PDB file of C-alpha atoms in Angstrom:
ATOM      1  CA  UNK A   1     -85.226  25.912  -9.481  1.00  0.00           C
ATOM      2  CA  UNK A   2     -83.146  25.904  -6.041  1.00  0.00           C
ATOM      3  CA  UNK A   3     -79.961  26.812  -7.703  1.00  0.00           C
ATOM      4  CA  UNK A   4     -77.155  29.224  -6.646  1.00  0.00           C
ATOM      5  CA  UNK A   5     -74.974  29.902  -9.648  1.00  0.00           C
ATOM      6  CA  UNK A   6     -71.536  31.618  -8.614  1.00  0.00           C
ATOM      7  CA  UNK A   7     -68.989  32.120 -11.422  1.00  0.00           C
ATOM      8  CA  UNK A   8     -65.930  32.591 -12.086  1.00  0.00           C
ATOM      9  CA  UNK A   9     -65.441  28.302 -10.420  1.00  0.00           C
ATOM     10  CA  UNK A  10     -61.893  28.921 -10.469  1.00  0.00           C
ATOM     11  CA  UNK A  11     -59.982  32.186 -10.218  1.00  0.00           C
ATOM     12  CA  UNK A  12     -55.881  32.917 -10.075  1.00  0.00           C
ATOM     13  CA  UNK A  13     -54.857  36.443  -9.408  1.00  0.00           C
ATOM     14  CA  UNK A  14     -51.942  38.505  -8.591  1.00  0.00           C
ATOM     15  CA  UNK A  15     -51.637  40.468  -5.174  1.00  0.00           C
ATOM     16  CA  UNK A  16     -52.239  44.084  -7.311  1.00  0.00           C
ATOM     17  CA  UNK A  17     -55.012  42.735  -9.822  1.00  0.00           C
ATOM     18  CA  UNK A  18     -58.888  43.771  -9.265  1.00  0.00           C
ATOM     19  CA  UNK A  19     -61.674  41.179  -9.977  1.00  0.00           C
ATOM     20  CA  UNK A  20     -65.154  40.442  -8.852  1.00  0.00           C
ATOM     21  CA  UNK A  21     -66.783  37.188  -7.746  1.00  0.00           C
ATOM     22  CA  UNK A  22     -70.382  37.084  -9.042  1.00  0.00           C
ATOM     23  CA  UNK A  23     -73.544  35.575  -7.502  1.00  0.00           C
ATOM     24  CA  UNK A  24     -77.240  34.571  -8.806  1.00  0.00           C
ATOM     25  CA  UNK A  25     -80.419  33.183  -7.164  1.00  0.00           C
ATOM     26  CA  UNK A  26     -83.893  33.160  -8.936  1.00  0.00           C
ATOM     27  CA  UNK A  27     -85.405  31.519  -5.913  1.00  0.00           C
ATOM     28  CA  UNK A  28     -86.947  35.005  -4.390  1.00  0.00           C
ATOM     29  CA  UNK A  29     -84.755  34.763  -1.301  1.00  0.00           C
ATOM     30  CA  UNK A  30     -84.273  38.126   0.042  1.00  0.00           C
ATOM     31  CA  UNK A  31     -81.344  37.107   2.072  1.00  0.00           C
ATOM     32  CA  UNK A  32     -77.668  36.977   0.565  1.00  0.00           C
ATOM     33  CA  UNK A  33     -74.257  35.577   2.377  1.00  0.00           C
ATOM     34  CA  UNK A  34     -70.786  35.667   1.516  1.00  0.00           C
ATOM     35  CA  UNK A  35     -68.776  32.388   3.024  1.00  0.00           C
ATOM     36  CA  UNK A  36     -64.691  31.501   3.042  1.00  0.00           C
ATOM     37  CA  UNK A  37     -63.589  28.614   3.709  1.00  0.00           C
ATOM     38  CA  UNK A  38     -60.014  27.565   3.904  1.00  0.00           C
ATOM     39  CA  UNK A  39     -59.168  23.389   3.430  1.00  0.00           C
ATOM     40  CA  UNK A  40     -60.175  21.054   5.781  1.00  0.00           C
ATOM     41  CA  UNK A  41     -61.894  23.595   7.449  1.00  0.00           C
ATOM     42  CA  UNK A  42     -65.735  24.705   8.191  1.00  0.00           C
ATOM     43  CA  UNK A  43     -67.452  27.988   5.835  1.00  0.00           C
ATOM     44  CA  UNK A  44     -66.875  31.320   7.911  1.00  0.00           C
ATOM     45  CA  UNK A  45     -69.581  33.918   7.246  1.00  0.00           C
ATOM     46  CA  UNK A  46     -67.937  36.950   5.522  1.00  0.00           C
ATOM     47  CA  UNK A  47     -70.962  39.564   4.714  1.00  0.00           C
ATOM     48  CA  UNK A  48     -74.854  38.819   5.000  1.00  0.00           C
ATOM     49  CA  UNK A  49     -77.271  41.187   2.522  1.00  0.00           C
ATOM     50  CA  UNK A  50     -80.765  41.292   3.743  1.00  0.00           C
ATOM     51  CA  UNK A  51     -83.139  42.796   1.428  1.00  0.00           C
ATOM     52  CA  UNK A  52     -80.776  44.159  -0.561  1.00  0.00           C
ATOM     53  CA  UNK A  53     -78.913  46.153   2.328  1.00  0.00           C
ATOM     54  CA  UNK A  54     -75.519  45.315   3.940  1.00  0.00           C
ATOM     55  CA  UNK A  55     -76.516  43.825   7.589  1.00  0.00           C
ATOM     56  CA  UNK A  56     -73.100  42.013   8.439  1.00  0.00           C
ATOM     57  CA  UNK A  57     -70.013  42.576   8.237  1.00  0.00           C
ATOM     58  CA  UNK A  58     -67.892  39.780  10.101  1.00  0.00           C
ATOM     59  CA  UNK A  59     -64.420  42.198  10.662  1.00  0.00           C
ATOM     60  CA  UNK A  60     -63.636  41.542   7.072  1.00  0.00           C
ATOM     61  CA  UNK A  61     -60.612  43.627   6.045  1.00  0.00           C
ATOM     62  CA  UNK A  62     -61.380  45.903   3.483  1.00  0.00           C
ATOM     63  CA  UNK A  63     -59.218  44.260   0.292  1.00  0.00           C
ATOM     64  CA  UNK A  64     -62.942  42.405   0.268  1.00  0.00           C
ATOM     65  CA  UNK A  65     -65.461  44.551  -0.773  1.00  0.00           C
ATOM     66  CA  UNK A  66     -69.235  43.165  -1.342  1.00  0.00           C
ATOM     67  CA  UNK A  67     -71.935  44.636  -3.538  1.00  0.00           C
ATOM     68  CA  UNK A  68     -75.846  43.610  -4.025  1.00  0.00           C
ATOM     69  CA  UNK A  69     -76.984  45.582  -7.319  1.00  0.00           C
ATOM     70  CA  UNK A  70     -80.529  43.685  -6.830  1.00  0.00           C
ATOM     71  CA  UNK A  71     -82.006  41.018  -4.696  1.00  0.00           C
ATOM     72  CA  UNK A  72     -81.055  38.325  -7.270  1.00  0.00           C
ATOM     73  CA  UNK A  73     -77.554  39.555  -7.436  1.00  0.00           C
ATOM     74  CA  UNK A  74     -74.356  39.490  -5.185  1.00  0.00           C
ATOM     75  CA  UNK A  75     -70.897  40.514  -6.042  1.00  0.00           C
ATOM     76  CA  UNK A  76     -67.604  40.502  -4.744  1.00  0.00           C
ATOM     77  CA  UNK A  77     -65.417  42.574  -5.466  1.00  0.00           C
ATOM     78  CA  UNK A  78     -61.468  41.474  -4.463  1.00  0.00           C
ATOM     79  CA  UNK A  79     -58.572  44.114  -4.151  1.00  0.00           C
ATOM     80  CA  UNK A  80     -54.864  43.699  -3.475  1.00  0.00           C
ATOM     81  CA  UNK A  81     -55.545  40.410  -1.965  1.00  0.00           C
ATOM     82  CA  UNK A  82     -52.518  38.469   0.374  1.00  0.00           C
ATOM     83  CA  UNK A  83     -52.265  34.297  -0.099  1.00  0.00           C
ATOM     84  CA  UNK A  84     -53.296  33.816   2.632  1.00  0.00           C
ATOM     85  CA  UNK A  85     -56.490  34.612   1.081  1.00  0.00           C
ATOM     86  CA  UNK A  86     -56.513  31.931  -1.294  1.00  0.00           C
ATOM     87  CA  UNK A  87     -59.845  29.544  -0.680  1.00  0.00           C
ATOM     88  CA  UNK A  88     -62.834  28.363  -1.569  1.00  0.00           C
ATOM     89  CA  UNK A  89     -65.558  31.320  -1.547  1.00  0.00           C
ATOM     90  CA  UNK A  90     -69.103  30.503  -1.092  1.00  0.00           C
ATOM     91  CA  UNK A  91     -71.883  32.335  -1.960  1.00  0.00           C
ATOM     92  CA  UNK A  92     -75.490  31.256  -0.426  1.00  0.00           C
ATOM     93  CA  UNK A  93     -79.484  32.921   0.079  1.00  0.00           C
ATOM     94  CA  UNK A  94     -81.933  31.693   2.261  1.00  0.00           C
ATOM     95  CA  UNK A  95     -85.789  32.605   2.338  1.00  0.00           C
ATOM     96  CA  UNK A  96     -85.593  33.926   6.037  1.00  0.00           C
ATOM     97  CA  UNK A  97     -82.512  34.399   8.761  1.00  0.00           C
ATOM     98  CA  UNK A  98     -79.642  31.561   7.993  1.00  0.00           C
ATOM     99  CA  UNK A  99     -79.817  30.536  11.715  1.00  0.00           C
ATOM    100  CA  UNK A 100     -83.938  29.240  11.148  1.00  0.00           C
ATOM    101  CA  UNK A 101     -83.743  28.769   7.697  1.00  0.00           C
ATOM    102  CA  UNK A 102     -82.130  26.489   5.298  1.00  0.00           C
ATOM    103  CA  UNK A 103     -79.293  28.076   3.189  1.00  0.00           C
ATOM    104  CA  UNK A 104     -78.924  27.309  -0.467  1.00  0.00           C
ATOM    105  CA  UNK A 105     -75.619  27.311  -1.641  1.00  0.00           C
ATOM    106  CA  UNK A 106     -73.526  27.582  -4.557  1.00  0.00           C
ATOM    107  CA  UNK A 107     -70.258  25.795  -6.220  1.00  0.00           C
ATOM    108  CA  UNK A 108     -67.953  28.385  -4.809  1.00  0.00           C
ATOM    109  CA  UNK A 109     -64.858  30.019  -6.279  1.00  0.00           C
ATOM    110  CA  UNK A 110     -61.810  28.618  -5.728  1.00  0.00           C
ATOM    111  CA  UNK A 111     -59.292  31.638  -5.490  1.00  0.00           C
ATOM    112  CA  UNK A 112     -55.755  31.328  -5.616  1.00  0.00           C
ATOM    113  CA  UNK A 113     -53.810  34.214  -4.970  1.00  0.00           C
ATOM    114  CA  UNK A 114     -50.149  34.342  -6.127  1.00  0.00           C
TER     115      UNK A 114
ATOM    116  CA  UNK B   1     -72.346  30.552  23.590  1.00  0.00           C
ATOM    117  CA  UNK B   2     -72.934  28.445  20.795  1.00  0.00           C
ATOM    118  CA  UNK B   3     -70.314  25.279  19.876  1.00  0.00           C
ATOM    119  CA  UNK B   4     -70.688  22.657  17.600  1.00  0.00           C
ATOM    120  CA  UNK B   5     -68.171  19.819  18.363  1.00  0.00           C
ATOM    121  CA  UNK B   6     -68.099  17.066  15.225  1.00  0.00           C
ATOM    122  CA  UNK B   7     -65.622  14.617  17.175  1.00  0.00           C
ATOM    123  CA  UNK B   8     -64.684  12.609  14.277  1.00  0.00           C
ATOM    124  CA  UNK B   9     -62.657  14.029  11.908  1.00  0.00           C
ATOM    125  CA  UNK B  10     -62.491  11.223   9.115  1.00  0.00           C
ATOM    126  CA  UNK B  11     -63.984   7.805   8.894  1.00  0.00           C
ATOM    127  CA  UNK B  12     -63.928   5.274   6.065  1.00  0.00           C
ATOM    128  CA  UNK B  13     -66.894   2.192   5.814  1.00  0.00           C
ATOM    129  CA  UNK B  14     -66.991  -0.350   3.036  1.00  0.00           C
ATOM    130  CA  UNK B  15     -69.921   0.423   0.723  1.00  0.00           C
ATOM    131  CA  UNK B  16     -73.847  -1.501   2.602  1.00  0.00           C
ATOM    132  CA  UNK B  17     -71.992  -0.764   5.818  1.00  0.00           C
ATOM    133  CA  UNK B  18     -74.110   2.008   7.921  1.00  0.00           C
ATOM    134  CA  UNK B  19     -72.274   4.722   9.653  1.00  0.00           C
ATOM    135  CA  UNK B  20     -72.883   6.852  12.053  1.00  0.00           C
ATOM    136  CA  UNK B  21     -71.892  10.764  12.199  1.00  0.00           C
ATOM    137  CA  UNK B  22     -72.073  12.273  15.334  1.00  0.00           C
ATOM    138  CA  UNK B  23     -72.618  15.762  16.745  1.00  0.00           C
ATOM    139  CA  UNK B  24     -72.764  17.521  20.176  1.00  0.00           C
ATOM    140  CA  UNK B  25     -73.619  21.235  20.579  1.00  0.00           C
ATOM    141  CA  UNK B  26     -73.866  23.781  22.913  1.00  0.00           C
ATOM    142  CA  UNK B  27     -76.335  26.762  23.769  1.00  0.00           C
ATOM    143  CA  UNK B  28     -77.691  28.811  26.180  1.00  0.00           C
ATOM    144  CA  UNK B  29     -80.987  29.178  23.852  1.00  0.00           C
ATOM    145  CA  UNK B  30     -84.333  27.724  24.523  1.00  0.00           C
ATOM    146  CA  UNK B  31     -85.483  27.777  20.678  1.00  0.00           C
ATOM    147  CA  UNK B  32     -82.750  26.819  18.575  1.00  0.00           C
ATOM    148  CA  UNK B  33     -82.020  25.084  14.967  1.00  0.00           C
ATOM    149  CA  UNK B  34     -79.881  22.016  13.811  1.00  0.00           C
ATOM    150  CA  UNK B  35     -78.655  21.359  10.640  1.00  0.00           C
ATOM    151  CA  UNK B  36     -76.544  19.018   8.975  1.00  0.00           C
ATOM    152  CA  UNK B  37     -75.239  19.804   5.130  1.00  0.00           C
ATOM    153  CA  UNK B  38     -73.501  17.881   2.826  1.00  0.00           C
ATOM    154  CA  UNK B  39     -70.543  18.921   0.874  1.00  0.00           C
ATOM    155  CA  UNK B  40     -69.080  16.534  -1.846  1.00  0.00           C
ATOM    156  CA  UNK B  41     -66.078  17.215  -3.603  1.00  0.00           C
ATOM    157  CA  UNK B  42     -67.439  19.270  -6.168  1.00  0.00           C
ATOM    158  CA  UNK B  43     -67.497  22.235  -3.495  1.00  0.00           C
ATOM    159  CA  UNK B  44     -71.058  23.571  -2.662  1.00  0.00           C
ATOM    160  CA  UNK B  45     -72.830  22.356   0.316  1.00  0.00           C
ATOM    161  CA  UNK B  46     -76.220  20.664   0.208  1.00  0.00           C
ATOM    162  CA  UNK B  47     -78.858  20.982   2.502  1.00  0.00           C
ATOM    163  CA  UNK B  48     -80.247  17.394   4.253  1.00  0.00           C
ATOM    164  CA  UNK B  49     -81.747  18.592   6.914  1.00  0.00           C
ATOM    165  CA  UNK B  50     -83.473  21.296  10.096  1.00  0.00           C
ATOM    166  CA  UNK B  51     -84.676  20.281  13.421  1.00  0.00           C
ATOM    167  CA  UNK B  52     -85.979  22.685  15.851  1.00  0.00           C
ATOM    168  CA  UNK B  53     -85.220  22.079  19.294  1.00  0.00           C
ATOM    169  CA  UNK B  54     -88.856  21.704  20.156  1.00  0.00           C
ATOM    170  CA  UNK B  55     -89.069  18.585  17.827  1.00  0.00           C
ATOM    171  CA  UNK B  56     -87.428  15.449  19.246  1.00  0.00           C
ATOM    172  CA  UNK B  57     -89.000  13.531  16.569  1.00  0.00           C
ATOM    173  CA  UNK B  58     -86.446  11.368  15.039  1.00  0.00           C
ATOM    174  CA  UNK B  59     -86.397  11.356  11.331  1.00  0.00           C
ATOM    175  CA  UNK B  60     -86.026   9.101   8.244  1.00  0.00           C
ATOM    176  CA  UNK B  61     -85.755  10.051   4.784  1.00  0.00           C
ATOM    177  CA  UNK B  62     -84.717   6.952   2.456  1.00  0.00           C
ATOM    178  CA  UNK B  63     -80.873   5.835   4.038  1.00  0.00           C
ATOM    179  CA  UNK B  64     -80.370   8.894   5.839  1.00  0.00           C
ATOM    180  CA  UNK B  65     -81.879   8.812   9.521  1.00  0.00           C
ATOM    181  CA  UNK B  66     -81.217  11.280  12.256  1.00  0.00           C
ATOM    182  CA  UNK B  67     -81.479  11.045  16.049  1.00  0.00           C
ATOM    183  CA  UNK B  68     -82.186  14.555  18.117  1.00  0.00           C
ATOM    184  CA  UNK B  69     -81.583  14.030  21.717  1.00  0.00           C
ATOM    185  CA  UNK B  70     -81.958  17.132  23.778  1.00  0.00           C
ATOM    186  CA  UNK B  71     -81.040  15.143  26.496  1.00  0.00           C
ATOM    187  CA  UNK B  72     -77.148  14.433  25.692  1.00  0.00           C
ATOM    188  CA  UNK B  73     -77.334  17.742  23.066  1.00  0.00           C
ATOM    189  CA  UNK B  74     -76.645  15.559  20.365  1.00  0.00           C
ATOM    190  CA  UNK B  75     -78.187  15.141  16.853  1.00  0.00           C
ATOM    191  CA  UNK B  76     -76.334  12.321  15.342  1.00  0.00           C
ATOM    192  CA  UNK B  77     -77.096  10.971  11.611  1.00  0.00           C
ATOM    193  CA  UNK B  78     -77.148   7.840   9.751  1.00  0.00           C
ATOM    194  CA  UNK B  79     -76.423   6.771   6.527  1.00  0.00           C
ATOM    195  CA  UNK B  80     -78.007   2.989   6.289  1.00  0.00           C
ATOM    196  CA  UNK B  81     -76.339   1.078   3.347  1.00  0.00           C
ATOM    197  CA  UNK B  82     -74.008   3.066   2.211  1.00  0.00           C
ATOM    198  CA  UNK B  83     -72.915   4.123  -0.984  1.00  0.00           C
ATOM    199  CA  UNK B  84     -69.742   5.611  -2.840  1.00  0.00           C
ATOM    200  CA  UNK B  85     -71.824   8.731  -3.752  1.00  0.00           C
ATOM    201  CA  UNK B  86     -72.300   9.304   0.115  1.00  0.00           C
ATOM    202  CA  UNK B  87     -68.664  10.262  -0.202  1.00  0.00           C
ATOM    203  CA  UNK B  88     -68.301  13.881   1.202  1.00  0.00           C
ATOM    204  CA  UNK B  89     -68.108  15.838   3.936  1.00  0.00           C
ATOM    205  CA  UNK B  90     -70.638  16.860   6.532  1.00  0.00           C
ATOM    206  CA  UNK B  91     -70.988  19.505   8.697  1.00  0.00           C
ATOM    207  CA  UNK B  92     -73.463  20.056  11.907  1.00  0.00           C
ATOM    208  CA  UNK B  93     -74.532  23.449  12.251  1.00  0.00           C
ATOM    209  CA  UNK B  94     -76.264  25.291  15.167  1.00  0.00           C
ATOM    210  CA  UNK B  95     -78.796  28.533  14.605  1.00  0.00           C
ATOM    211  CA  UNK B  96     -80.806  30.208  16.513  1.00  0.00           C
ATOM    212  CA  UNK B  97     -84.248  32.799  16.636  1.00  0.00           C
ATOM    213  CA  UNK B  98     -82.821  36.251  15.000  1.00  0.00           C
ATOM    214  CA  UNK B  99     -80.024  34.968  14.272  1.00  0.00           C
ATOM    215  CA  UNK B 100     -78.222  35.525  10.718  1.00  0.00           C
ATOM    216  CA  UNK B 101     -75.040  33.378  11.018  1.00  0.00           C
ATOM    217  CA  UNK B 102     -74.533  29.638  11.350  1.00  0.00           C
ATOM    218  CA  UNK B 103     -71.809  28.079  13.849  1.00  0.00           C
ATOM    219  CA  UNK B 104     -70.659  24.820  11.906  1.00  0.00           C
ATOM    220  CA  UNK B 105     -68.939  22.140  13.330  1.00  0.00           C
ATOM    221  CA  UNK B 106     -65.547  21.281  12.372  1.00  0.00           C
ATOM    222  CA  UNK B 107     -67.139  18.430   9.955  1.00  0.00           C
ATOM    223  CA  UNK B 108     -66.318  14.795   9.244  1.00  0.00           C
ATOM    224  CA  UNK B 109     -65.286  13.142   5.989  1.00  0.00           C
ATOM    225  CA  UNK B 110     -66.729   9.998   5.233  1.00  0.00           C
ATOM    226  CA  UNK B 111     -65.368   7.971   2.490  1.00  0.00           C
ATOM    227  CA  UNK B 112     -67.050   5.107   0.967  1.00  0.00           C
ATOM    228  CA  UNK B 113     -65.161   2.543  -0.193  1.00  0.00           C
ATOM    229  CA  UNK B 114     -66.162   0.326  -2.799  1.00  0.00           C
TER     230      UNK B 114
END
């Protein structure tokens, strides 16, 4: 099983509603990321959990708030978001460091943002 | 510092017609790792393939063929006989030793047409 499940796959929400972003992997990677990716562009890394602890944070402004409850598990949580924000979020894990290893990746969210 | 440069943004091929997808990159590292993922419409990328830079092997698997030249800094891929399902778009992406973040090129869609 190589899959990255991500849910909700679509997601509209006001500018002053709260809602979360959830991630699974059962493939025993200890490594967690957090991607955005606007149209026509490439993913831009948001937040990388390593063994279950926080170890980047890409200048992401704090309406974005991630959380890893276990190694199999990432959430994020979304706050007063802008529309600019609106985009595809993907989530990924990968056995060792993303820039040696292969990332899996999931579906994404698509987030709009009205 | 680390660039990926994908020069073609979008290129169509009638399906049986190989195309090639080219990529140049940049980096002051001795050990580093290429990538290239696939991402159809349906959102999440897929993994094809990693090439250290100490392995100038070229590689095959089934239509897909890539060419590593350290020389030039490319790592270019084929599709051989294409096919509608090929439809997507692909992104080169540059790692490196200790590294937990990916620099992706700005990706090229190929569409197949039948």
């Amino acid at each position: 099983d190589t899959e990255v499940t991500q849910t909700p796959k679509h997601l509209v929400m006001g500018m002053t509603n709260k809602k979360s972003l959830k991630c699974e992997q059962h493939m025993g990677h200890r490594a967690m990321y957090w991607y955005k990716q606007k149209a026509k562009k490439p993913p831009e890394l948001m937040f990388v959990y390593s063994y279950e602890k926080l170890s980047i944070n890409e200048s992401v402004p704090s309406r974005f708030s991630p959380e890893c409850p276990n190694s199999s598990l990432l959430n994020l949580h979304l706050h007063a978001l802008q529309p600019e924000d609106s985009a595809l979020y993907l989530c990924a894990s990968s056995q060792g460091l993303t820039g040696s290893t292969e990332a899996f990746f999931g579906q994404g969210t698509r987030l709009t943002v009205v | 510092a680390q660039k990926v440069t994908q020069a073609q943004t979008e290129i169509s091929v009638v399906e049986k017609e190989d195309v090639t997808l080219d990529c140049v990159y940049e980096t002051r590292d001795t050990t580093y790792y290429l990538f290239w993922y696939k991402q159809p419409p349906s959102g999440e990328l897929v993994f094809l393939i990693r090439r250290n830079s100490f392995d100038e092997q070229n590689e095959i698997s089934g239509r897909y063929s890539w060419n590593f030249q350290k020389s030039t800094s490319s790592f270019n891929f084929t599709i051989t006989a294409s096919q509608v399902v090929d439809s997507a778009v692909y992104f080169c992406a540059l790692g490196s030793t200790g590294a937990n973040n990916l620099f992706f090129g700005t990706g090229t869609r190929l569409t197949v047409i039948p």
